[in-house]
Amino acid sequence: MTEASDTFEWGDHRPADPNDRTFATALAHPPEDPAAALVGFPFDGAVLGRRGAREGPRALREALAAVKTRRLGAGDTDPRVADRGDAPLEPDAAVEAAHQAAADRARQARDEGVVPVALGGDHSLTYPLVRPHAEAVGDLAVVNVDAHLDVREVHGAPNSGTSFGRLLRDGLVEGEHLAEVGVRDLATSGAYVDWARDQGVHLVPAREVREAGPGAVLDDLYRGPLADADALYLSLDVDAMDQAHAPGVSAPSPGGLTSAAFADLARAAVARAPAPVVGVDVVETAPRHDPTGRTARAAAWALAHVLLELSRGDPP
Ligand code: MN
Ligand code: MN
């Protein structure tokens, strides 16, 4: 395994009270057979809006470190998670270099039988993170929780708005197996909305998540168009949350999800998945734009649910 470029010492973040068990406690002593492995990508060289997501991996780890591991009523045991550090990227790495690192790390985790949980970094990374899974399984379904569709055409280099368009255009994911959940009114060009609909992509507006609830929205997808998938990939763009809940993103806007709805979606997306979840990413956390730290805390909250749900699965 490649060395981490920016080592985060989970042991330094352990709680003072020995009765407290947090993700820092768990990650300071990872199990021999983790179900999931964190890997950070401190890269925002392809971001469309404000930069800052390169600081996302550290902010997510710091916030996750303080989250306790027990959910009321869930009967959780310790999370079976390891931290594989950050991919060693230069501060201003080229897009191709960052994407190669993402694809390599996803492939390594796959070969090891652990679920890679990528800490972004900008959303351009999702294309290379998904690719190894899409090539290895028959029908890969993808759930993207995002304010935006990210189906833009590539003009020059890929950017944070192109990952899902690339997956569809390259034939790696079928339109009918892509669900975009929490998408925002007034945030996407009509041309791309029409294009996505023409591909059969399932668009679930943020309003529908508010009105029907996260569980009902996912049940509709999981019992319907995504039911026959062989595996599932979950992408969590933190800007799916409203700017009041997550100001520290490259493209904040109103009309979005609460932090509670975002975490509920993340949890249910794994807990109710109709097929094995083979990869997850949490992208677009840009802490420099949020001195309160609430964005990273909300993202880590959702991430904690994902890690606990992945830990409930059988060991690989
Ligand atoms: Mn977005
Ligand atoms: Mn996005």
GROMACS .gro file of C-alpha atoms and ligand atoms in nm:
model
  318
    1MET     CA    1   0.000   0.000   0.000
    2THR     CA    2   0.126   0.346  -0.090
    3GLU     CA    3   0.229   0.569   0.198
    4ALA     CA    4  -0.008   0.846   0.298
    5SER     CA    5   0.114   1.192   0.208
    6ASP     CA    6  -0.065   1.364   0.495
    7THR     CA    7  -0.082   1.134   0.794
    8PHE     CA    8  -0.372   1.182   1.029
    9GLU     CA    9  -0.312   1.038   1.377
   10TRP     CA   10  -0.646   0.902   1.493
   11GLY     CA   11  -0.493   0.818   1.831
   12ASP     CA   12  -0.434   1.188   1.899
   13HIS     CA   13  -0.809   1.249   1.871
   14ARG     CA   14  -0.926   0.986   2.118
   15PRO     CA   15  -1.173   1.109   2.383
   16ALA     CA   16  -1.059   1.171   2.740
   17ASP     CA   17  -1.339   0.964   2.897
   18PRO     CA   18  -1.260   0.594   2.845
   19ASN     CA   19  -1.635   0.528   2.830
   20ASP     CA   20  -1.661   0.731   2.511
   21ARG     CA   21  -1.612   0.539   2.190
   22THR     CA   22  -1.568   0.753   1.884
   23PHE     CA   23  -1.450   0.697   1.530
   24ALA     CA   24  -1.108   0.812   1.653
   25THR     CA   25  -1.111   0.524   1.904
   26ALA     CA   26  -1.211   0.277   1.634
   27LEU     CA   27  -0.976   0.404   1.365
   28ALA     CA   28  -0.679   0.418   1.604
   29HIS     CA   29  -0.706   0.038   1.620
   30PRO     CA   30  -0.852  -0.082   1.290
   31PRO     CA   31  -0.959  -0.446   1.257
   32GLU     CA   32  -0.765  -0.707   1.062
   33ASP     CA   33  -1.056  -0.748   0.821
   34PRO     CA   34  -1.205  -0.403   0.761
   35ALA     CA   35  -1.527  -0.379   0.562
   36ALA     CA   36  -1.439  -0.033   0.436
   37ALA     CA   37  -1.126   0.172   0.385
   38LEU     CA   38  -1.099   0.550   0.385
   39VAL     CA   39  -0.876   0.709   0.126
   40GLY     CA   40  -0.834   1.083   0.086
   41PHE     CA   41  -0.789   1.283  -0.234
   42PRO     CA   42  -0.671   1.635  -0.147
   43PHE     CA   43  -0.745   1.763  -0.495
   44ASP     CA   44  -0.956   2.050  -0.625
   45GLY     CA   45  -0.782   2.118  -0.952
   46ALA     CA   46  -1.095   2.044  -1.156
   47VAL     CA   47  -1.348   2.233  -0.946
   48LEU     CA   48  -1.596   2.452  -1.134
   49GLY     CA   49  -1.666   2.698  -0.852
   50ARG     CA   50  -1.455   2.811  -0.556
   51ARG     CA   51  -1.150   2.604  -0.469
   52GLY     CA   52  -1.089   2.457  -0.125
   53ALA     CA   53  -1.199   2.093  -0.151
   54ARG     CA   54  -0.831   1.993  -0.133
   55GLU     CA   55  -0.864   2.052   0.242
   56GLY     CA   56  -1.171   1.827   0.254
   57PRO     CA   57  -1.002   1.499   0.355
   58ARG     CA   58  -0.842   1.647   0.667
   59ALA     CA   59  -1.158   1.835   0.770
   60LEU     CA   60  -1.371   1.523   0.723
   61ARG     CA   61  -1.132   1.311   0.933
   62GLU     CA   62  -1.118   1.574   1.210
   63ALA     CA   63  -1.498   1.593   1.222
   64LEU     CA   64  -1.543   1.215   1.199
   65ALA     CA   65  -1.293   1.160   1.481
   66ALA     CA   66  -1.533   1.318   1.732
   67VAL     CA   67  -1.845   1.125   1.622
   68LYS     CA   68  -1.953   0.847   1.856
   69THR     CA   69  -2.000   0.503   1.706
   70ARG     CA   70  -2.320   0.388   1.873
   71ARG     CA   71  -2.662   0.461   1.725
   72LEU     CA   72  -2.967   0.442   1.947
   73GLY     CA   73  -3.154   0.122   1.879
   74ALA     CA   74  -2.927   0.008   1.599
   75GLY     CA   75  -2.722  -0.238   1.804
   76ASP     CA   76  -2.403  -0.132   1.632
   77THR     CA   77  -2.072  -0.289   1.705
   78ASP     CA   78  -1.750  -0.103   1.633
   79PRO     CA   79  -1.711   0.021   1.278
   80ARG     CA   80  -1.489  -0.214   1.077
   81VAL     CA   81  -1.301   0.061   0.900
   82ALA     CA   82  -0.937   0.131   0.824
   83ASP     CA   83  -0.774   0.452   0.703
   84ARG     CA   84  -0.543   0.416   0.406
   85GLY     CA   85  -0.435   0.780   0.420
   86ASP     CA   86  -0.435   1.026   0.136
   87ALA     CA   87  -0.329   0.953  -0.218
   88PRO     CA   88   0.009   1.126  -0.253
   89LEU     CA   89  -0.088   1.414  -0.480
   90GLU     CA   90   0.115   1.728  -0.538
   91PRO     CA   91  -0.072   2.044  -0.429
   92ASP     CA   92  -0.135   2.139  -0.790
   93ALA     CA   93  -0.146   1.795  -0.946
   94ALA     CA   94  -0.271   1.767  -1.301
   95VAL     CA   95  -0.626   1.639  -1.343
   96GLU     CA   96  -0.497   1.324  -1.518
   97ALA     CA   97  -0.257   1.246  -1.231
   98ALA     CA   98  -0.529   1.286  -0.969
   99HIS     CA   99  -0.770   1.074  -1.171
  100GLN     CA  100  -0.510   0.803  -1.221
  101ALA     CA  101  -0.451   0.793  -0.844
  102ALA     CA  102  -0.826   0.768  -0.782
  103ALA     CA  103  -0.870   0.480  -1.026
  104ASP     CA  104  -0.563   0.302  -0.883
  105ARG     CA  105  -0.686   0.332  -0.523
  106ALA     CA  106  -1.036   0.215  -0.614
  107ARG     CA  107  -0.891  -0.085  -0.796
  108GLN     CA  108  -0.658  -0.171  -0.504
  109ALA     CA  109  -0.944  -0.165  -0.256
  110ARG     CA  110  -1.155  -0.379  -0.487
  111ASP     CA  111  -0.873  -0.633  -0.516
  112GLU     CA  112  -0.841  -0.640  -0.137
  113GLY     CA  113  -1.213  -0.698  -0.088
  114VAL     CA  114  -1.279  -0.377   0.104
  115VAL     CA  115  -1.520  -0.101   0.006
  116PRO     CA  116  -1.327   0.215  -0.081
  117VAL     CA  117  -1.475   0.524   0.082
  118ALA     CA  118  -1.316   0.822  -0.089
  119LEU     CA  119  -1.283   1.154   0.089
  120GLY     CA  120  -1.276   1.436  -0.166
  121GLY     CA  121  -1.167   1.644  -0.318
  122ASP     CA  122  -1.376   1.771  -0.602
  123HIS     CA  123  -1.650   1.581  -0.784
  124SER     CA  124  -1.443   1.520  -1.096
  125LEU     CA  125  -1.290   1.231  -0.898
  126THR     CA  126  -1.609   1.025  -0.911
  127TYR     CA  127  -1.555   0.921  -1.272
  128PRO     CA  128  -1.219   0.748  -1.207
  129LEU     CA  129  -1.347   0.616  -0.871
  130VAL     CA  130  -1.646   0.448  -1.037
  131ARG     CA  131  -1.469   0.320  -1.346
  132PRO     CA  132  -1.293   0.012  -1.196
  133HIS     CA  133  -1.622  -0.104  -1.043
  134ALA     CA  134  -1.819  -0.045  -1.361
  135GLU     CA  135  -1.565  -0.249  -1.555
  136ALA     CA  136  -1.572  -0.536  -1.304
  137VAL     CA  137  -1.944  -0.584  -1.241
  138GLY     CA  138  -2.227  -0.642  -1.486
  139ASP     CA  139  -2.479  -0.369  -1.418
  140LEU     CA  140  -2.354  -0.104  -1.180
  141ALA     CA  141  -2.619   0.132  -1.044
  142VAL     CA  142  -2.509   0.474  -0.923
  143VAL     CA  143  -2.688   0.697  -0.674
  144ASN     CA  144  -2.561   1.055  -0.674
  145VAL     CA  145  -2.688   1.278  -0.395
  146ASP     CA  146  -2.619   1.625  -0.533
  147ALA     CA  147  -2.770   1.966  -0.600
  148HIS     CA  148  -2.644   1.928  -0.955
  149LEU     CA  149  -2.661   1.670  -1.232
  150ASP     CA  150  -2.290   1.688  -1.326
  151VAL     CA  151  -2.364   1.566  -1.679
  152ARG     CA  152  -2.185   1.848  -1.862
  153GLU     CA  153  -2.004   1.780  -2.186
  154VAL     CA  154  -1.626   1.778  -2.158
  155HIS     CA  155  -1.465   2.075  -2.333
  156GLY     CA  156  -1.093   2.039  -2.273
  157ALA     CA  157  -1.024   1.872  -1.935
  158PRO     CA  158  -1.296   1.707  -1.726
  159ASN     CA  159  -1.421   1.913  -1.432
  160SER     CA  160  -1.637   1.875  -1.124
  161GLY     CA  161  -1.951   1.900  -1.340
  162THR     CA  162  -1.872   1.619  -1.585
  163SER     CA  163  -1.840   1.287  -1.394
  164PHE     CA  164  -2.186   1.144  -1.455
  165GLY     CA  165  -2.208   1.261  -1.814
  166ARG     CA  166  -1.877   1.086  -1.878
  167LEU     CA  167  -1.996   0.763  -1.715
  168LEU     CA  168  -2.304   0.764  -1.940
  169ARG     CA  169  -2.130   0.872  -2.260
  170ASP     CA  170  -1.854   0.613  -2.211
  171GLY     CA  171  -2.115   0.341  -2.162
  172LEU     CA  172  -1.992   0.256  -1.811
  173VAL     CA  173  -2.331   0.319  -1.648
  174GLU     CA  174  -2.671   0.302  -1.815
  175GLY     CA  175  -2.899   0.602  -1.781
  176GLU     CA  176  -3.171   0.383  -1.628
  177HIS     CA  177  -2.924   0.282  -1.356
  178LEU     CA  178  -2.828   0.637  -1.256
  179ALA     CA  179  -3.034   0.820  -0.995
  180GLU     CA  180  -2.962   1.182  -0.907
  181VAL     CA  181  -3.122   1.262  -0.573
  182GLY     CA  182  -3.168   1.603  -0.414
  183VAL     CA  183  -3.122   1.794  -0.738
  184ARG     CA  184  -3.207   2.160  -0.716
  185ASP     CA  185  -3.447   2.375  -0.912
  186LEU     CA  186  -3.280   2.671  -1.083
  187ALA     CA  187  -2.936   2.509  -1.064
  188THR     CA  188  -2.899   2.316  -1.390
  189SER     CA  189  -2.920   2.421  -1.754
  190GLY     CA  190  -3.236   2.305  -1.928
  191ALA     CA  191  -3.026   2.146  -2.200
  192TYR     CA  192  -2.865   1.912  -1.947
  193VAL     CA  193  -3.194   1.834  -1.771
  194ASP     CA  194  -3.341   1.735  -2.108
  195TRP     CA  195  -3.032   1.534  -2.202
  196ALA     CA  196  -3.032   1.344  -1.872
  197ARG     CA  197  -3.404   1.265  -1.906
  198ASP     CA  198  -3.343   1.143  -2.261
  199GLN     CA  199  -3.081   0.901  -2.124
  200GLY     CA  200  -3.335   0.762  -1.879
  201VAL     CA  201  -3.165   0.912  -1.572
  202HIS     CA  202  -3.391   0.928  -1.266
  203LEU     CA  203  -3.406   1.282  -1.130
  204VAL     CA  204  -3.537   1.326  -0.777
  205PRO     CA  205  -3.570   1.694  -0.685
  206ALA     CA  206  -3.477   1.817  -0.336
  207ARG     CA  207  -3.844   1.915  -0.299
  208GLU     CA  208  -3.949   1.553  -0.343
  209VAL     CA  209  -3.701   1.440  -0.078
  210ARG     CA  210  -3.855   1.697   0.159
  211GLU     CA  211  -4.213   1.596   0.081
  212ALA     CA  212  -4.186   1.217   0.052
  213GLY     CA  213  -3.890   1.164   0.286
  214PRO     CA  214  -3.548   1.008   0.217
  215GLY     CA  215  -3.654   0.649   0.283
  216ALA     CA  216  -3.958   0.659   0.053
  217VAL     CA  217  -3.760   0.819  -0.226
  218LEU     CA  218  -3.491   0.549  -0.210
  219ASP     CA  219  -3.746   0.268  -0.181
  220ASP     CA  220  -3.905   0.388  -0.505
  221LEU     CA  221  -3.569   0.368  -0.680
  222TYR     CA  222  -3.452   0.047  -0.516
  223ARG     CA  223  -3.776  -0.144  -0.575
  224GLY     CA  224  -3.812   0.006  -0.921
  225PRO     CA  225  -3.545   0.094  -1.178
  226LEU     CA  226  -3.240   0.004  -0.966
  227ALA     CA  227  -3.379  -0.327  -0.837
  228ASP     CA  228  -3.197  -0.543  -1.090
  229ALA     CA  229  -2.852  -0.387  -1.048
  230ASP     CA  230  -2.559  -0.617  -0.966
  231ALA     CA  231  -2.382  -0.362  -0.748
  232LEU     CA  232  -2.426  -0.007  -0.632
  233TYR     CA  233  -2.201   0.299  -0.602
  234LEU     CA  234  -2.296   0.593  -0.379
  235SER     CA  235  -2.167   0.944  -0.440
  236LEU     CA  236  -2.237   1.211  -0.180
  237ASP     CA  237  -2.185   1.570  -0.297
  238VAL     CA  238  -2.202   1.779   0.016
  239ASP     CA  239  -2.360   2.066  -0.178
  240ALA     CA  240  -2.684   1.865  -0.185
  241MET     CA  241  -2.729   2.026   0.155
  242ASP     CA  242  -2.871   2.377   0.172
  243GLN     CA  243  -2.622   2.663   0.204
  244ALA     CA  244  -2.753   2.717   0.558
  245HIS     CA  245  -2.637   2.367   0.653
  246ALA     CA  246  -2.329   2.341   0.431
  247PRO     CA  247  -2.183   2.679   0.336
  248GLY     CA  248  -1.835   2.529   0.291
  249VAL     CA  249  -1.874   2.401  -0.064
  250SER     CA  250  -1.764   2.533  -0.401
  251ALA     CA  251  -2.120   2.608  -0.516
  252PRO     CA  252  -2.356   2.690  -0.224
  253SER     CA  253  -2.723   2.761  -0.293
  254PRO     CA  254  -3.063   2.773  -0.119
  255GLY     CA  255  -3.344   2.521  -0.165
  256GLY     CA  256  -3.138   2.220  -0.055
  257LEU     CA  257  -3.156   1.937   0.195
  258THR     CA  258  -3.114   1.967   0.568
  259SER     CA  259  -2.814   1.798   0.726
  260ALA     CA  260  -3.057   1.547   0.879
  261ALA     CA  261  -3.210   1.459   0.541
  262PHE     CA  262  -2.864   1.428   0.387
  263ALA     CA  263  -2.756   1.183   0.659
  264ASP     CA  264  -3.085   0.992   0.634
  265LEU     CA  265  -3.036   0.957   0.258
  266ALA     CA  266  -2.678   0.839   0.303
  267ARG     CA  267  -2.778   0.585   0.567
  268ALA     CA  268  -3.077   0.450   0.375
  269ALA     CA  269  -2.885   0.442   0.047
  270VAL     CA  270  -2.656   0.178   0.200
  271ALA     CA  271  -2.897   0.011   0.443
  272ARG     CA  272  -3.168  -0.049   0.183
  273ALA     CA  273  -2.947  -0.110  -0.119
  274PRO     CA  274  -3.078  -0.388  -0.347
  275ALA     CA  275  -2.722  -0.501  -0.428
  276PRO     CA  276  -2.378  -0.482  -0.262
  277VAL     CA  277  -2.243  -0.130  -0.220
  278VAL     CA  278  -1.898  -0.144  -0.382
  279GLY     CA  279  -1.781   0.215  -0.344
  280VAL     CA  280  -1.868   0.547  -0.181
  281ASP     CA  281  -1.737   0.900  -0.207
  282VAL     CA  282  -1.797   1.219  -0.008
  283VAL     CA  283  -1.693   1.517  -0.215
  284GLU     CA  284  -1.684   1.897  -0.235
  285THR     CA  285  -1.625   1.979   0.132
  286ALA     CA  286  -1.428   2.305   0.120
  287PRO     CA  287  -1.363   2.404   0.483
  288ARG     CA  288  -1.192   2.737   0.407
  289HIS     CA  289  -1.535   2.876   0.311
  290ASP     CA  290  -1.693   2.774   0.643
  291PRO     CA  291  -1.521   2.905   0.956
  292THR     CA  292  -1.795   2.745   1.171
  293GLY     CA  293  -1.696   2.392   1.060
  294ARG     CA  294  -2.061   2.293   1.024
  295THR     CA  295  -2.016   2.164   0.669
  296ALA     CA  296  -1.751   1.911   0.763
  297ARG     CA  297  -1.948   1.808   1.073
  298ALA     CA  298  -2.262   1.749   0.866
  299ALA     CA  299  -2.067   1.558   0.601
  300ALA     CA  300  -1.894   1.347   0.866
  301TRP     CA  301  -2.230   1.272   1.026
  302ALA     CA  302  -2.355   1.123   0.700
  303LEU     CA  303  -2.022   0.947   0.651
  304ALA     CA  304  -2.047   0.789   0.998
  305HIS     CA  305  -2.384   0.638   0.907
  306VAL     CA  306  -2.241   0.503   0.583
  307LEU     CA  307  -1.943   0.346   0.760
  308LEU     CA  308  -2.163   0.183   1.024
  309GLU     CA  309  -2.397   0.044   0.759
  310LEU     CA  310  -2.104  -0.093   0.558
  311SER     CA  311  -1.970  -0.252   0.879
  312ARG     CA  312  -2.290  -0.451   0.920
  313GLY     CA  313  -2.219  -0.650   0.606
  314ASP     CA  314  -2.042  -0.984   0.609
  315PRO     CA  315  -1.663  -0.958   0.615
  316PRO     CA  316  -1.518  -1.001   0.265
  317MN      MN  317  -2.309   1.969  -0.666
  318MN      MN  318  -2.147   1.733  -0.787
   0.00000   0.00000   0.00000
